[in-house]
Amino acid sequence: MTQDRRNDGPSKVGTGKVGQVKDVTSLANPIIKDIKALSLKKHRDETGTFMAEGLKLVIDALDLGWTIRTLVYAKNVKGKPAVEQAALKTVSRGGLVLEVSEKVLSAITRRDNPQMVVGIFDQQYRRLSDIRPARDETYVALDRVRDPGNLGTVIRTSDAAGASGVILVGDTTDPFAMETVRATMGSVFAMPVSRATPEEFIAWKKQAKAKVVATHLAGAVDYRTIEYKGAPVVLLMGNEQSGLPDELAREADALARIPQAGRADSLNLGIATGIMLFEARRHLLTLDAR
Ligand code: SAM
């Protein structure tokens, strides 16, 4: 992404501890154009960056050590201690701080009522080959997940259930798309995401010695009867339209089904993953765990 660090409209954040802040009101500003283009996957891929909205998310991401490229905030939150802290951290890590009008924030986020703070971060994937699953760890593997809302929900739910990572298998929707990031409600910064081809996933699964529990509408095993204690578990979930392909289903140690009543053919992918996660980790979750 183009990052012009010259200050053609100098201003100070709050007490003035942050000196180099660019004041931007024009939608024609090239930095703003670049940020707006992050709504396109092509531009996210080219720059290796993505956008996250909201002060809390930005603060959490900074605390978790994510690399921030640009912090954007609305003039009306200037001087708020938390915003100033975020701005200081951004500058001290070599990032750019932009103070903008609400009109610019609306354009960047494509929302009428935008969040007052936005961060542009480096994308981060965990290499699958670096994962050596340990006892009682749970991973979720998603086959060709298509819907950004589903992916965001799975990342958020995996975080809430104490899972160790989400593995994207095959051609999937982008975990760093704006809609996905919104649906994660910040968990995109807490939950490591890996990606793999089906062949890479199968090879990894063999050497990882994890128990793969695949979910399938034709599964013969009631998901509540499976032993999830001890060995690391990988919950393998199928594509929204076509379910799990045979090449992945036959790699499973168990083919699990969630019993259903009523007329619905299947459960939504995010819901099915949530049910599986909380069952697989039931023995590890207590009300006073956090
Ligand atoms: N038409 C698809 C099929 O034939 O599998 C429906 C896919 S469903 C919307 C998406 C995924 O959620 C499935 O591949 C499976 O992993 C999981 N799923 C949904 N309902 C399930 C159930 N009752 N039992 C087990 N897995 C289920």
Coordinates of C-alpha atoms and ligand atoms in Angstrom, one line a residue:
M1 CA 0.0 0.0 0.0
T2 CA 1.2 3.5 -0.7
Q3 CA 2.2 5.2 2.5
D4 CA 2.9 8.8 2.3
R5 CA 4.5 9.8 5.6
R6 CA 4.8 13.5 4.7
N7 CA 2.6 15.7 6.8
D8 CA 0.8 18.0 4.6
G9 CA -1.8 19.0 7.2
P10 CA 0.0 18.7 10.5
S11 CA -2.0 18.3 13.7
K12 CA -1.4 16.9 17.1
V13 CA -3.1 14.1 18.9
G14 CA -4.4 15.2 22.3
T15 CA -1.6 16.5 24.4
G16 CA 0.6 16.5 21.3
K17 CA 2.7 13.5 22.3
V18 CA 2.1 12.2 18.8
G19 CA 3.7 14.6 16.4
Q20 CA 3.3 13.2 12.9
V21 CA -0.4 12.9 12.3
K22 CA -1.8 13.5 8.8
D23 CA -5.0 15.5 8.6
V24 CA -7.2 14.2 5.7
T25 CA -10.5 15.5 4.6
S26 CA -10.4 14.7 0.9
L27 CA -11.7 11.5 -0.5
A28 CA -9.3 12.0 -3.4
N29 CA -6.3 11.6 -1.1
P30 CA -4.3 8.7 -2.5
I31 CA -3.8 7.1 0.9
I32 CA -7.6 7.1 1.4
K33 CA -8.1 5.7 -2.1
D34 CA -5.7 2.9 -1.2
I35 CA -7.5 2.1 2.0
K36 CA -10.9 2.1 0.3
A37 CA -9.5 -0.4 -2.2
L38 CA -9.0 -2.9 0.7
S39 CA -12.7 -3.8 0.1
L40 CA -11.3 -5.7 -2.9
K41 CA -9.7 -9.1 -2.4
K42 CA -7.2 -8.3 -5.2
H43 CA -5.9 -5.2 -3.3
R44 CA -5.8 -7.1 0.0
D45 CA -3.8 -9.8 -1.6
E46 CA -1.4 -7.4 -3.3
T47 CA -0.7 -5.4 -0.1
G48 CA -1.0 -8.3 2.4
T49 CA -3.1 -6.0 4.6
F50 CA -6.7 -5.8 5.8
M51 CA -9.0 -3.4 7.7
A52 CA -10.5 -3.8 11.1
E53 CA -13.1 -1.4 12.6
G54 CA -13.5 -0.3 16.1
L55 CA -11.3 1.1 18.9
K56 CA -11.5 -2.1 21.1
L57 CA -10.5 -4.3 18.2
V58 CA -7.6 -2.1 17.3
I59 CA -6.4 -2.0 20.9
D60 CA -6.7 -5.8 21.2
A61 CA -4.8 -6.3 18.0
L62 CA -2.0 -4.0 19.1
D63 CA -1.8 -5.8 22.5
L64 CA -1.6 -9.1 20.7
G65 CA 1.3 -7.9 18.7
W66 CA -0.3 -7.5 15.2
T67 CA 1.6 -5.2 12.9
I68 CA -0.4 -2.0 12.3
R69 CA 0.3 -0.1 9.1
T70 CA -2.2 2.8 9.5
L71 CA -4.5 4.0 12.2
V72 CA -7.4 6.1 11.1
Y73 CA -9.6 8.0 13.5
A74 CA -12.4 10.6 13.3
K75 CA -11.6 14.2 14.4
N76 CA -14.3 14.0 17.1
V77 CA -12.5 11.3 19.1
K78 CA -9.2 13.2 19.0
G79 CA -7.7 13.5 22.5
K80 CA -9.5 10.5 24.0
P81 CA -6.9 8.7 26.1
A82 CA -7.5 5.3 24.4
V83 CA -7.2 6.8 20.9
E84 CA -4.1 8.7 21.9
Q85 CA -2.6 5.5 23.3
A86 CA -3.4 3.6 20.1
A87 CA -1.9 6.5 18.0
L88 CA 1.3 6.5 20.1
K89 CA 1.7 2.8 19.7
T90 CA 1.1 3.0 15.9
V91 CA 3.7 5.7 15.5
S92 CA 6.3 4.0 17.7
R93 CA 5.9 0.9 15.6
G94 CA 6.5 2.8 12.4
G95 CA 2.8 3.1 11.3
L96 CA 1.0 6.1 10.0
V97 CA -1.8 8.0 11.8
L98 CA -4.6 9.7 9.9
E99 CA -7.1 12.1 11.4
V100 CA -10.1 12.2 9.1
S101 CA -13.6 13.6 8.7
E102 CA -16.6 11.3 9.3
K103 CA -17.3 11.5 5.6
V104 CA -13.9 9.9 4.9
L105 CA -14.5 7.2 7.5
S106 CA -17.9 6.4 6.0
A107 CA -16.3 6.0 2.6
I108 CA -13.5 3.8 3.9
T109 CA -15.9 1.5 5.8
R110 CA -18.8 1.8 3.4
R111 CA -21.1 2.5 6.3
D112 CA -23.5 5.4 7.1
N113 CA -22.6 5.2 10.8
P114 CA -19.0 4.3 10.8
Q115 CA -16.9 3.3 13.7
M116 CA -14.7 6.2 14.8
V117 CA -11.5 4.2 14.7
V118 CA -10.1 1.9 12.0
G119 CA -6.8 0.0 11.8
I120 CA -5.0 -1.3 8.7
F121 CA -3.0 -4.4 9.7
D122 CA -0.7 -6.9 8.1
Q123 CA -2.4 -10.2 7.3
Q124 CA -1.1 -13.1 9.3
Y125 CA -1.5 -16.9 8.6
R126 CA 0.0 -19.7 10.7
R127 CA 1.8 -22.2 8.6
L128 CA 0.1 -25.6 8.9
S129 CA 3.4 -27.4 9.0
D130 CA 4.3 -25.4 12.2
I131 CA 1.3 -26.9 14.0
R132 CA 2.0 -29.9 16.2
P133 CA -1.3 -30.4 18.0
A134 CA -1.1 -31.3 21.6
R135 CA -3.4 -33.3 23.9
D136 CA -6.8 -31.7 24.5
E137 CA -6.3 -29.2 21.7
T138 CA -9.1 -28.7 19.2
Y139 CA -8.8 -27.4 15.6
V140 CA -11.5 -26.7 13.2
A141 CA -10.9 -27.5 9.5
L142 CA -13.3 -26.0 7.0
D143 CA -13.6 -27.4 3.5
R144 CA -14.1 -24.7 0.9
V145 CA -16.1 -22.4 3.2
R146 CA -17.8 -19.8 0.9
D147 CA -19.7 -17.5 3.1
P148 CA -17.8 -14.7 4.9
G149 CA -20.4 -14.5 7.7
N150 CA -20.1 -18.3 8.3
L151 CA -16.3 -18.1 8.4
G152 CA -16.3 -15.1 10.8
T153 CA -18.8 -16.9 13.0
V154 CA -16.6 -20.0 13.1
I155 CA -13.5 -18.0 13.9
R156 CA -15.4 -16.2 16.7
T157 CA -16.9 -19.5 18.1
S158 CA -13.6 -21.3 17.9
D159 CA -12.1 -18.6 20.0
A160 CA -15.0 -18.7 22.5
A161 CA -14.7 -22.5 22.8
G162 CA -10.9 -22.4 23.4
A163 CA -9.9 -24.0 20.2
S164 CA -6.4 -23.6 19.0
G165 CA -6.8 -22.7 15.3
V166 CA -8.9 -22.7 12.2
I167 CA -7.6 -24.5 9.1
L168 CA -9.0 -23.4 5.7
V169 CA -8.9 -26.3 3.2
G170 CA -9.1 -25.7 -0.5
D171 CA -10.4 -22.6 -2.1
T172 CA -12.2 -20.6 0.6
T173 CA -13.6 -17.2 1.2
D174 CA -11.1 -14.6 2.5
P175 CA -10.7 -14.5 6.3
F176 CA -9.5 -10.9 6.0
A177 CA -12.5 -9.6 4.0
M178 CA -14.3 -6.8 5.8
E179 CA -17.5 -8.9 6.3
T180 CA -15.5 -11.8 7.7
V181 CA -13.5 -9.6 10.1
R182 CA -16.7 -7.9 11.2
A183 CA -18.4 -11.3 11.9
T184 CA -15.3 -12.4 14.0
M185 CA -16.0 -9.5 16.4
G186 CA -12.2 -9.3 17.1
S187 CA -11.5 -13.0 17.3
V188 CA -9.6 -12.8 14.0
F189 CA -6.8 -11.4 16.1
A190 CA -6.9 -14.2 18.7
M191 CA -7.5 -17.3 16.6
P192 CA -4.6 -18.5 14.4
V193 CA -5.8 -19.2 10.8
S194 CA -3.9 -21.6 8.5
R195 CA -4.6 -22.6 4.9
A196 CA -3.9 -25.8 3.0
T197 CA -4.8 -27.7 -0.1
P198 CA -6.8 -30.9 0.6
E199 CA -3.5 -32.9 -0.1
E200 CA -1.5 -30.7 2.3
F201 CA -4.3 -31.1 4.9
I202 CA -4.3 -34.9 4.5
A203 CA -0.5 -35.1 4.8
W204 CA -0.5 -32.9 7.9
K205 CA -3.3 -34.9 9.5
K206 CA -1.3 -38.1 9.1
Q207 CA 1.8 -36.9 10.8
A208 CA 0.0 -34.8 13.4
K209 CA -1.6 -37.9 14.9
A210 CA -4.8 -36.0 15.6
K211 CA -8.2 -37.6 15.8
V212 CA -10.2 -36.2 12.8
V213 CA -13.9 -36.1 13.5
A214 CA -15.6 -35.2 10.2
T215 CA -19.2 -34.1 10.2
H216 CA -21.5 -35.5 7.5
L217 CA -25.2 -35.7 6.9
A218 CA -24.7 -39.4 6.2
G219 CA -22.5 -39.9 9.3
A220 CA -23.3 -43.1 11.2
V221 CA -22.0 -41.9 14.6
D222 CA -24.0 -39.7 16.9
Y223 CA -21.6 -36.8 17.7
R224 CA -22.4 -37.1 21.4
T225 CA -21.0 -40.7 21.7
I226 CA -17.5 -39.8 20.4
E227 CA -14.5 -39.8 22.8
Y228 CA -13.0 -36.3 22.6
K229 CA -10.7 -36.5 25.6
G230 CA -7.0 -37.0 25.3
A231 CA -5.9 -36.9 21.7
P232 CA -5.9 -33.6 19.8
V233 CA -9.1 -33.4 17.8
V234 CA -9.7 -31.9 14.4
L235 CA -13.3 -31.1 13.6
L236 CA -13.7 -31.3 9.8
M237 CA -16.7 -29.4 8.4
G238 CA -18.1 -29.6 4.9
N239 CA -18.9 -26.9 2.3
E240 CA -22.2 -25.1 2.6
Q241 CA -23.6 -26.4 -0.7
S242 CA -22.1 -29.8 -1.3
G243 CA -20.9 -31.0 2.1
L244 CA -17.6 -32.9 2.5
P245 CA -16.1 -34.5 -0.6
D246 CA -15.2 -38.3 -0.4
E247 CA -11.5 -37.6 -0.5
L248 CA -11.7 -35.8 2.8
A249 CA -14.5 -37.8 4.4
R250 CA -12.5 -41.1 4.0
E251 CA -9.6 -39.6 6.0
A252 CA -11.8 -39.2 9.1
D253 CA -11.4 -41.3 12.2
A254 CA -15.2 -40.8 12.8
L255 CA -18.0 -39.6 10.6
A256 CA -20.3 -37.8 13.0
R257 CA -23.9 -36.7 12.6
I258 CA -25.9 -34.2 14.7
P259 CA -29.3 -35.8 15.0
Q260 CA -32.1 -33.5 13.6
A261 CA -35.8 -33.3 13.9
G262 CA -38.2 -31.2 11.7
R263 CA -38.0 -30.4 8.0
A264 CA -34.6 -28.7 7.7
D265 CA -32.2 -30.7 5.6
S266 CA -29.2 -29.6 7.5
L267 CA -27.8 -27.1 10.0
N268 CA -26.1 -23.9 9.0
L269 CA -22.3 -24.5 8.9
G270 CA -21.6 -22.0 11.7
I271 CA -24.2 -23.5 14.0
A272 CA -23.0 -27.1 13.3
T273 CA -19.5 -26.1 14.0
G274 CA -20.6 -24.4 17.3
I275 CA -22.4 -27.6 18.4
M276 CA -19.4 -29.7 17.6
L277 CA -16.9 -27.4 19.3
F278 CA -18.8 -27.2 22.5
E279 CA -19.3 -30.9 22.6
A280 CA -15.7 -31.7 21.8
R281 CA -14.5 -29.3 24.5
R282 CA -17.3 -29.9 27.0
H283 CA -14.9 -31.6 29.5
L284 CA -12.5 -28.6 29.4
L285 CA -15.0 -25.8 29.7
T286 CA -16.2 -24.5 33.1
L287 CA -18.0 -21.4 34.2
D288 CA -15.0 -20.1 36.0
A289 CA -12.5 -20.9 33.3
R290 CA -12.0 -17.1 32.7
Ligands
SAM1 N1 -26.2 -30.0 1.2 C1 -25.0 -30.1 2.1 C2 -24.7 -31.6 2.3 O1 -25.2 -32.4 1.6 O2 -23.8 -31.9 3.1 C3 -25.3 -29.4 3.4 C4 -24.1 -28.9 4.0 S1 -24.3 -28.1 5.6 C5 -25.1 -26.7 5.2 C6 -22.7 -27.6 5.9 C7 -21.9 -28.5 6.8 O3 -22.4 -28.4 8.1 C8 -21.9 -30.0 6.5 O4 -21.1 -30.4 5.4 C9 -21.5 -30.6 7.8 O5 -20.1 -30.5 8.0 C10 -22.2 -29.7 8.8 N2 -23.6 -30.1 9.2 C11 -24.7 -29.5 9.0 N3 -25.7 -30.2 9.6 C12 -25.2 -31.3 10.1 C13 -25.7 -32.5 10.8 N4 -27.0 -32.6 11.1 N5 -24.8 -33.4 11.2 C14 -23.5 -33.3 10.9 N6 -23.0 -32.3 10.2 C15 -23.8 -31.3 9.8

